[in-house]
Coordinates of C-alpha atoms in Angstrom, one line a residue:
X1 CA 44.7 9.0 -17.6
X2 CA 43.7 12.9 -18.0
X3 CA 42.1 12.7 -14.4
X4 CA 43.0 15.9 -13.7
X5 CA 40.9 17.5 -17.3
X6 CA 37.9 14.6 -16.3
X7 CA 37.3 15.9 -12.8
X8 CA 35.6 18.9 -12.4
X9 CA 34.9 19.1 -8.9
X10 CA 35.5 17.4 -5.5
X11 CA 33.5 18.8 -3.0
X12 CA 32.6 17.5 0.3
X13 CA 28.9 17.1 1.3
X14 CA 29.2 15.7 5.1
X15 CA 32.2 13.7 6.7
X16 CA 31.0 10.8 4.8
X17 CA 29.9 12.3 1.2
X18 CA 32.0 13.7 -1.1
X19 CA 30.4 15.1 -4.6
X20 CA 32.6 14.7 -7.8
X21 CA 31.4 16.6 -10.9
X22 CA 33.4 15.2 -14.4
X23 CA 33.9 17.6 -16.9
X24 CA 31.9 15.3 -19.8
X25 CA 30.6 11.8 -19.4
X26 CA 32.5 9.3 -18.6
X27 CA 31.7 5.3 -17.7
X28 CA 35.0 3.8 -16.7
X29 CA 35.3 6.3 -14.3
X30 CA 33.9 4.4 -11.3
X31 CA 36.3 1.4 -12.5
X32 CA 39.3 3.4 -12.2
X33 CA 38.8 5.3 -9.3
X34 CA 39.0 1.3 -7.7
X35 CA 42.6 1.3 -9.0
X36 CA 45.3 1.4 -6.6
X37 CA 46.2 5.2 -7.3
X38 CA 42.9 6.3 -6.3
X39 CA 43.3 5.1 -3.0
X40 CA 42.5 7.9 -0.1
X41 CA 46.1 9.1 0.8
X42 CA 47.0 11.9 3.8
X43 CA 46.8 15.3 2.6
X44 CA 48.6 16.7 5.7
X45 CA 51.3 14.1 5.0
X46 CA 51.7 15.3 1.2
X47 CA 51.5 18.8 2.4
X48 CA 54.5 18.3 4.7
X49 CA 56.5 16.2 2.0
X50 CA 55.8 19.0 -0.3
X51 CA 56.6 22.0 1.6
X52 CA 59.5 20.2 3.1
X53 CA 60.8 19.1 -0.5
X54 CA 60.9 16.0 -0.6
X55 CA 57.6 14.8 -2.8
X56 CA 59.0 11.6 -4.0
X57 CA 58.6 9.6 0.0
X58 CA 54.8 9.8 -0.7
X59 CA 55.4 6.8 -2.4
X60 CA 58.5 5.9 -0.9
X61 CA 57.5 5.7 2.7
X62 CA 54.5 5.7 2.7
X63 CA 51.5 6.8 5.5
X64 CA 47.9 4.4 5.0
X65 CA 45.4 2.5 7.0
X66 CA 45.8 -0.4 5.5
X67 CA 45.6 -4.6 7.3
X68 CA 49.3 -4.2 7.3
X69 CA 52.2 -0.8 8.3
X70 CA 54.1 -0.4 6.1
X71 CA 58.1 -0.3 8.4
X72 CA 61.1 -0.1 6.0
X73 CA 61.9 -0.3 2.2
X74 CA 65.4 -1.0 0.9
X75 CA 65.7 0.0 -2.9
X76 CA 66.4 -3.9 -5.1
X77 CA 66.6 -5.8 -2.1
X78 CA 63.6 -5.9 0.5
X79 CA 60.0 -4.0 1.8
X80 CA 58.9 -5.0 5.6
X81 CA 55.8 -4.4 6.6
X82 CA 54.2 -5.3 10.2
X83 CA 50.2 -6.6 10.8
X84 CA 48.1 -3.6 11.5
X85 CA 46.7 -3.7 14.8
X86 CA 44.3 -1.0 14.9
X87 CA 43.1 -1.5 11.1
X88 CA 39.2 -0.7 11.2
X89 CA 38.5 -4.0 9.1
X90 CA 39.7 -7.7 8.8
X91 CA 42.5 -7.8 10.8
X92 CA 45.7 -9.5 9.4
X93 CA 46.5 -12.8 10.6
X94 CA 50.3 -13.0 9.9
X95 CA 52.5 -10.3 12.0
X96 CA 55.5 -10.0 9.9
X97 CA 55.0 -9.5 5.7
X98 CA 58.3 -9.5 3.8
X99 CA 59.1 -8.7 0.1
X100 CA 62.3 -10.2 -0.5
X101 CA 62.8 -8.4 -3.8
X102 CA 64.6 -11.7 -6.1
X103 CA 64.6 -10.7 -10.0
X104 CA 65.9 -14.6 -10.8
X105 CA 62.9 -17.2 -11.1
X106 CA 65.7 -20.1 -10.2
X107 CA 66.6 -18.2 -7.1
X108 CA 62.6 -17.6 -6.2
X109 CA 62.5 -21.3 -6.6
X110 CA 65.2 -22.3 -4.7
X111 CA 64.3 -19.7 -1.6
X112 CA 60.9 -21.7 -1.7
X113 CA 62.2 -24.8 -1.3
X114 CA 64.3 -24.5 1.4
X115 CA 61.3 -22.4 3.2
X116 CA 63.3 -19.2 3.2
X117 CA 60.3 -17.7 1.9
X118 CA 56.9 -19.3 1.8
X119 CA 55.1 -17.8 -1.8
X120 CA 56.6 -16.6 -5.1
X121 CA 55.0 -15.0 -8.0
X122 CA 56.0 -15.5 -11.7
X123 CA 57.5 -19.2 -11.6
X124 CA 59.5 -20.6 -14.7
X125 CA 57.3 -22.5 -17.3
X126 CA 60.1 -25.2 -17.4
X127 CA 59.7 -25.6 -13.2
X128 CA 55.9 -26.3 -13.2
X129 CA 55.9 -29.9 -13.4
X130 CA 58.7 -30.5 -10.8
X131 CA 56.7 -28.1 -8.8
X132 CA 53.8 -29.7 -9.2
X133 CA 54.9 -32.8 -7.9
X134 CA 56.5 -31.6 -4.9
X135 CA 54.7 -32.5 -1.9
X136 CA 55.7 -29.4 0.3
X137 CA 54.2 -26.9 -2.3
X138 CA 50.8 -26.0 -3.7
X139 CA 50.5 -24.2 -7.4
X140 CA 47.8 -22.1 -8.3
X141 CA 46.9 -20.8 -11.9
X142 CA 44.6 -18.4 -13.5
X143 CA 44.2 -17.3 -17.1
X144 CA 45.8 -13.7 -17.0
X145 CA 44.1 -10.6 -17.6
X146 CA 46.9 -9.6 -19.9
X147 CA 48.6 -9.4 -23.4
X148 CA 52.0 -9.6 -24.3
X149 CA 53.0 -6.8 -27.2
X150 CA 55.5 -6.3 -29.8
X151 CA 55.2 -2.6 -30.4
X152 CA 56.1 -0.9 -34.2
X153 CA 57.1 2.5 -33.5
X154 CA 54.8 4.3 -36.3
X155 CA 57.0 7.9 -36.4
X156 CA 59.8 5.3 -37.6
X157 CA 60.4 4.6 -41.5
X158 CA 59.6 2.2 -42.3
X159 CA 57.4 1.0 -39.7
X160 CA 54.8 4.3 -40.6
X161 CA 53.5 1.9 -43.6
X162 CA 51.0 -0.2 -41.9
X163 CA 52.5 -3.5 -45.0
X164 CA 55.6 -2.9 -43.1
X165 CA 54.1 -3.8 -39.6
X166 CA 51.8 -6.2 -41.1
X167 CA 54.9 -8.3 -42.8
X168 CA 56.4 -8.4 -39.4
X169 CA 53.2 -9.6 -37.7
X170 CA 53.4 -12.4 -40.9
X171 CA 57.3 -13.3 -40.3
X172 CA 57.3 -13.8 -36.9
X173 CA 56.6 -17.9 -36.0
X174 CA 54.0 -17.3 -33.5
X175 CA 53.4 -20.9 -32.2
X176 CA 56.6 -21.4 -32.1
X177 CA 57.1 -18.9 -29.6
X178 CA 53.9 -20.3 -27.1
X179 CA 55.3 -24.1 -27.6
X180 CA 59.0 -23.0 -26.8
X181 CA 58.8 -19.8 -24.5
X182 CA 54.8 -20.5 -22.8
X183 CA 55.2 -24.1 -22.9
X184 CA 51.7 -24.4 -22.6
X185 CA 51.1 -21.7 -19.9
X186 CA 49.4 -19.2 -22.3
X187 CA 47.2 -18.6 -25.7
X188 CA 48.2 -17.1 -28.9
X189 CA 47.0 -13.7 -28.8
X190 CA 45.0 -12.3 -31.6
X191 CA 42.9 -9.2 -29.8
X192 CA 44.7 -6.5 -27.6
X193 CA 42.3 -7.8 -24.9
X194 CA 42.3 -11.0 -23.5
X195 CA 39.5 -13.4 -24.8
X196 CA 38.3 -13.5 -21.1
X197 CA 37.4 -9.8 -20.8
X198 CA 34.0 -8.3 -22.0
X199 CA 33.9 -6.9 -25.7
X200 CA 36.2 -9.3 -27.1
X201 CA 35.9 -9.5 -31.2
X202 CA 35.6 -13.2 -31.9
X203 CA 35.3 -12.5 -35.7
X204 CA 39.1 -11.2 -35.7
X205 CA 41.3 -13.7 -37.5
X206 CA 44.9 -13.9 -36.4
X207 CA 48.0 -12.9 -39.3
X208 CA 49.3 -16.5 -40.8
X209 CA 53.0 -17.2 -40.4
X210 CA 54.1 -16.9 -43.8
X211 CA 57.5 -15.4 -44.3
X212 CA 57.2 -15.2 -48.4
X213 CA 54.2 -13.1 -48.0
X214 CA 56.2 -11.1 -45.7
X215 CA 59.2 -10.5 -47.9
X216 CA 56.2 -9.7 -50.6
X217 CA 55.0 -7.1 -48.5
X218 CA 58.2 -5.8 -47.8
X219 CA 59.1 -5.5 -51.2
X220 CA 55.7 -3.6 -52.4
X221 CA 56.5 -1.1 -49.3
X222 CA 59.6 -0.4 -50.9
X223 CA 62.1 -1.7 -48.5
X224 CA 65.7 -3.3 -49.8
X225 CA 66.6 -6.0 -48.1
X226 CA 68.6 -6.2 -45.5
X227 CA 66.4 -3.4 -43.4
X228 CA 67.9 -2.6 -40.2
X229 CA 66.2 -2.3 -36.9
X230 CA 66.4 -2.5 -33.2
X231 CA 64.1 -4.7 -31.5
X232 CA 64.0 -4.4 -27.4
X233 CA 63.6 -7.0 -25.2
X234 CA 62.8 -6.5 -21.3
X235 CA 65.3 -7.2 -18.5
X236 CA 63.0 -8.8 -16.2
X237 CA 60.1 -11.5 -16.5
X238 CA 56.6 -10.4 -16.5
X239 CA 53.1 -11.8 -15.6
X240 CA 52.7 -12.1 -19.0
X241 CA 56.0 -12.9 -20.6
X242 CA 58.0 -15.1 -18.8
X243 CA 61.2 -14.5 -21.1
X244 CA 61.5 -12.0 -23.3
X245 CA 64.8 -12.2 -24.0
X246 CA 64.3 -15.7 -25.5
X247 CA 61.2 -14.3 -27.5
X248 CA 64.0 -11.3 -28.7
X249 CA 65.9 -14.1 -30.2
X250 CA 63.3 -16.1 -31.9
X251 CA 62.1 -12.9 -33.0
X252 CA 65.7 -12.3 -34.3
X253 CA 66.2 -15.2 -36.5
X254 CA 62.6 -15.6 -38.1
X255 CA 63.2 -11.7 -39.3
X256 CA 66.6 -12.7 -40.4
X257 CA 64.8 -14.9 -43.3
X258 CA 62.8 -11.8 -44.7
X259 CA 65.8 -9.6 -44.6
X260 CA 65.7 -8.1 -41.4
X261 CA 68.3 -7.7 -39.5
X262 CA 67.5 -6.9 -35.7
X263 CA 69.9 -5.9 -33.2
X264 CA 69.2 -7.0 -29.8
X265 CA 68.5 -4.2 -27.2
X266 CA 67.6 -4.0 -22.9
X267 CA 67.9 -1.5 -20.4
X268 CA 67.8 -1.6 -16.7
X269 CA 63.5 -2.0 -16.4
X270 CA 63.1 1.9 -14.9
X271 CA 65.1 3.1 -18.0
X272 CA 63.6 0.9 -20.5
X273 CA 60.1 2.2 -19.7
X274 CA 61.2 5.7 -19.7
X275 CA 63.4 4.9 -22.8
X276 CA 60.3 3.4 -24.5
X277 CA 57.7 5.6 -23.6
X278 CA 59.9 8.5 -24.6
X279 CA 59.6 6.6 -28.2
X280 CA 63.3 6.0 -28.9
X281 CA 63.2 2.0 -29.6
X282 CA 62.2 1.1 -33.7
X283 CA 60.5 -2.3 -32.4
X284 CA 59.7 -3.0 -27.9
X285 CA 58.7 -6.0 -26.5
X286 CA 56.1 -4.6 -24.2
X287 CA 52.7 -5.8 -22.3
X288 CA 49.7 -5.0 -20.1
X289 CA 47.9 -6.5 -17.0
X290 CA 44.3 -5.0 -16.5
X291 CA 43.6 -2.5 -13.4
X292 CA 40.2 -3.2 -13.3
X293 CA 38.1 -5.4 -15.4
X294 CA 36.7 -2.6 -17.8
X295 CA 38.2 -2.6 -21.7
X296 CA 39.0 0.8 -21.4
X297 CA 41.7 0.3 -19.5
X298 CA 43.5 -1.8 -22.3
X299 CA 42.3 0.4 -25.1
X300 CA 43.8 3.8 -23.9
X301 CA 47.3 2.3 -24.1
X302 CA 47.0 2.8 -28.3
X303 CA 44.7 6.2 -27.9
X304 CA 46.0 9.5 -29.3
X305 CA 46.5 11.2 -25.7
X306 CA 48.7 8.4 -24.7
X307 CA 50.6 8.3 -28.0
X308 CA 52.8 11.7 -26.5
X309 CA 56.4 11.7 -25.7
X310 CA 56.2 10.6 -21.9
X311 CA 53.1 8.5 -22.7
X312 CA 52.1 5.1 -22.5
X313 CA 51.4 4.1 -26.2
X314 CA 54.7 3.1 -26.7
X315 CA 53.9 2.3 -31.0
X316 CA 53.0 6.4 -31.4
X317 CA 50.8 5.3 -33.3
X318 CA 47.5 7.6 -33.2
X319 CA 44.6 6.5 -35.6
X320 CA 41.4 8.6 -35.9
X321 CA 38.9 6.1 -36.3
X322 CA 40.1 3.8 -33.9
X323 CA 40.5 7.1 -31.3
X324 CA 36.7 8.4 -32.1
X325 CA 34.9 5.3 -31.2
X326 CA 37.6 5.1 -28.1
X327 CA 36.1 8.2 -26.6
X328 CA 32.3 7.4 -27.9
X329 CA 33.0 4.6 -25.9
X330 CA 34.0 5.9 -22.6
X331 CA 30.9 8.5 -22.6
X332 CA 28.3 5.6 -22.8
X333 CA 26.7 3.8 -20.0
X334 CA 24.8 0.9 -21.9
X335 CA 27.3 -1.7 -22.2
X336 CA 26.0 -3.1 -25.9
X337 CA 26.7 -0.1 -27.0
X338 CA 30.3 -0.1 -25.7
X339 CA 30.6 -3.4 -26.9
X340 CA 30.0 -2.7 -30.5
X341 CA 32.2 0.2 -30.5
X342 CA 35.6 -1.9 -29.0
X343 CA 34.4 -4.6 -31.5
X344 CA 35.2 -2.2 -34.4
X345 CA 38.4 -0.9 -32.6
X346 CA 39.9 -4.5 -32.7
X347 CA 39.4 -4.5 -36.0
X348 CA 41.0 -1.2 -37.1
X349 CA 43.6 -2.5 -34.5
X350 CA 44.0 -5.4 -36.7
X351 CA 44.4 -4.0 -39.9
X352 CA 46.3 -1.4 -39.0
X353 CA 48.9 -3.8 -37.1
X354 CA 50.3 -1.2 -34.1
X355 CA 51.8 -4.4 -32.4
X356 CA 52.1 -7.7 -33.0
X357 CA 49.7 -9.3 -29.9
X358 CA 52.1 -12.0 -28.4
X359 CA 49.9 -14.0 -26.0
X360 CA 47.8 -13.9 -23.1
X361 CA 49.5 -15.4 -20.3
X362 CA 47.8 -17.8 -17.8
X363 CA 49.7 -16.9 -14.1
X364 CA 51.2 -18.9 -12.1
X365 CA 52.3 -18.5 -8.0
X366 CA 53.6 -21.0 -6.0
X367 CA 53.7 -21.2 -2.2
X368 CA 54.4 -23.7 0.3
X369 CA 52.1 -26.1 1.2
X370 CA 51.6 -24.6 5.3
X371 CA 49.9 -21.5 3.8
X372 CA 46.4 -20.9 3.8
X373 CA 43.7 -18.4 2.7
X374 CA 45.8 -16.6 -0.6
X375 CA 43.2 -16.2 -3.3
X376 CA 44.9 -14.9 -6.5
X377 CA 43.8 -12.2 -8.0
X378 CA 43.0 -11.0 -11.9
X379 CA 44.9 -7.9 -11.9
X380 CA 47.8 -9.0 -10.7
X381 CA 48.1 -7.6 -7.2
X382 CA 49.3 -9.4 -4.4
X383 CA 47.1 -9.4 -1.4
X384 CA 48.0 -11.0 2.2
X385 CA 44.8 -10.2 4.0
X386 CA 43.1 -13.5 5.3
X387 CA 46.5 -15.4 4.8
X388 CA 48.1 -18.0 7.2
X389 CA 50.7 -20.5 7.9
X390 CA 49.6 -22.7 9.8

């Protein structure tokens, strides 16, 4: 996020001020320094990691003052954490906190049902209503600060012709894929940014479904039929995609009647992200939950500096007008003005066809019926303070 070019300056004032001077303006600032990463950490505890080698337990065991202590964490399988008995606010109301770490929604499900574990995120579309209707368990839903992607990798022939990316925005049956895949637990994405988030561009129309306009525009960018690509599909479910494996395969025969041939391709989820952001896949399934409520936070994912090997805009692709009004953006404080700038990046966005947007996900979690106090939030944490079971 270039924090480390943006700030300046940290100097403390008194033992509760600290002064932070940015290099240039800059208005999400304040937004992101709410994010998780920006929480205050020990700097005698990094020290020690550091000098003793061994930099990577900062995150791995790591030293807070939060409502719960964090105990042990067993890589795949399970984090314990115990209630916080000294913590300076709210003080936790449940003494043991357990991530049993279960990939498989059917397994979540199951665990849940027999009370082996009392709440679990991400629930299968297809187990709603049964859940729904059980007595001994309570479903909550929000529409999800999120957007399913299917990223073109622009360094990529053919995918550097923006007809290319657009035919495959117009071959891929869209509705088919929230009525078979979302089953109603979503909406058709058209924006890179949800329709809930401030600064969406209603005046942004969609790409039909129309596969003979595709193969047209396949055939005026010069590509013979069949073109070969890869097309990735993550290993595990997501808050916003609940199975894109399924979505891959759709995906897979829709292309199939334009003359594309895609081959089917997942990694372990660590090595896909590294894989992807590296910029090896032709075409990655792909997706975003928001950090903190400002559109910034979306919009970086396709600007220039994250476009780098390493970096998170997976597509490469790095457009100047789009990447202008990106930083205009983030240097102004009057929100109108913001606004009209990320209306005209959605635009270039759509034109120029990086992705094809997927959907926006509304989220699910499920949790038995003798817990009380979980409010769900937006950007997809999961918080326990003020939670029971009574």
């Amino acid at each position: 996020m270039g924090m480390t070019k943006l700030i300046k300056s940290l100097v403390k004032k008194d033992d509760y001020t600290i002064v932070m001077t940015l290099s240039e303006p800059n208005a999400p600032i304040l937004a992101n320094l709410a994010m998780d990463f920006a929480s205050i950490h020990s700097a005698e505890y990094a020290e020690a990691l550091l000098k003793s080698g061994k930099p990577e337990q900062f995150d791995q065991v790591p030293v807070g003052t939060g409502p719960f202590s964090f105990i042990t964490y067993q890589k795949d399988a399970v984090i314990r954490f115990k209630a916080n008995k000294e913590f300076w606010g709210e003080k936790a109301l449940i003494d043991d906190l357990v991530y049993a770490i279960t990939p498989d929604p059917t397994a979540r499900y199951s665990k849940l049902k027999a009370n082996e574990c009392q709440f679990a995120a991400y629930p299968r579309p297809a187990d709603l209503a049964e859940m729904q209707k059980d007595p001994s368990l309570k479903v909550i839903s929000q529409s999800g600060l999120n957007i399913a992607y299917w990223a073109f990798n622009v360094t990529k022939k053919p995918f550097d012709d923006k007809r290319v990316r657009q035919a495959m925005n117009m071959a891929i049956d869209k509705a088919a894929i929230m009525r078979d895949v979302y089953l109603g637990a979503g909406t058709a994405a058209i924006n890179f940014i949800p329709p809930t988030l401030w600064s969406y561009n209603t005046a942004v129309k969609d790409y039909p479904y129309d596969p003979a306009k595709a193969q047209a525009l396949l055939k005026e960018a010069g590509v013979t039929a069949p073109l070969e690509i890869d097309l990735w599909y993550m290993p595990v479910q997501r808050p916003y995609n609940p199975n894109a494996k399924r979505i891959a395969e759709m995906m897979q025969a829709d292309l199939a009647k334009v003359g594309v041939n895609a081959k089917l391709v997942t990694y372990e989820w660590g090595e896909y992200r590294k894989r992807a952001q590296q910029g090896e896949p032709t075409t990655v399934q792909l997706g975003w939950t928001g950090d903190n409520g400002d559109p910034d936070n979306f919009f970086f994912l396709r600007g220039c500096a994250a476009a780098r090997p390493g970096g998170q805009n997976i597509s490469k692709w790095c457009n100047e007008e789009f990447d202008v009004r990106l930083k205009k953006a983030a240097t102004l404080t009057d929100s109108k003005e913001r606004t009209k700038l990320y209306e005209e990046m959605q635009v270039i966005m759509k034109e120029d066809a990086p992705d094809m947007t997927i959907a926006h996900s509304i989220v699910f979690e499920v949790m038995r019926k003798e817990v009380e106090g979980y409010k769900q939030s937006p950007l997809g944490g999961h918080k326990f303070i003020g939670v029971d079971i009574k």
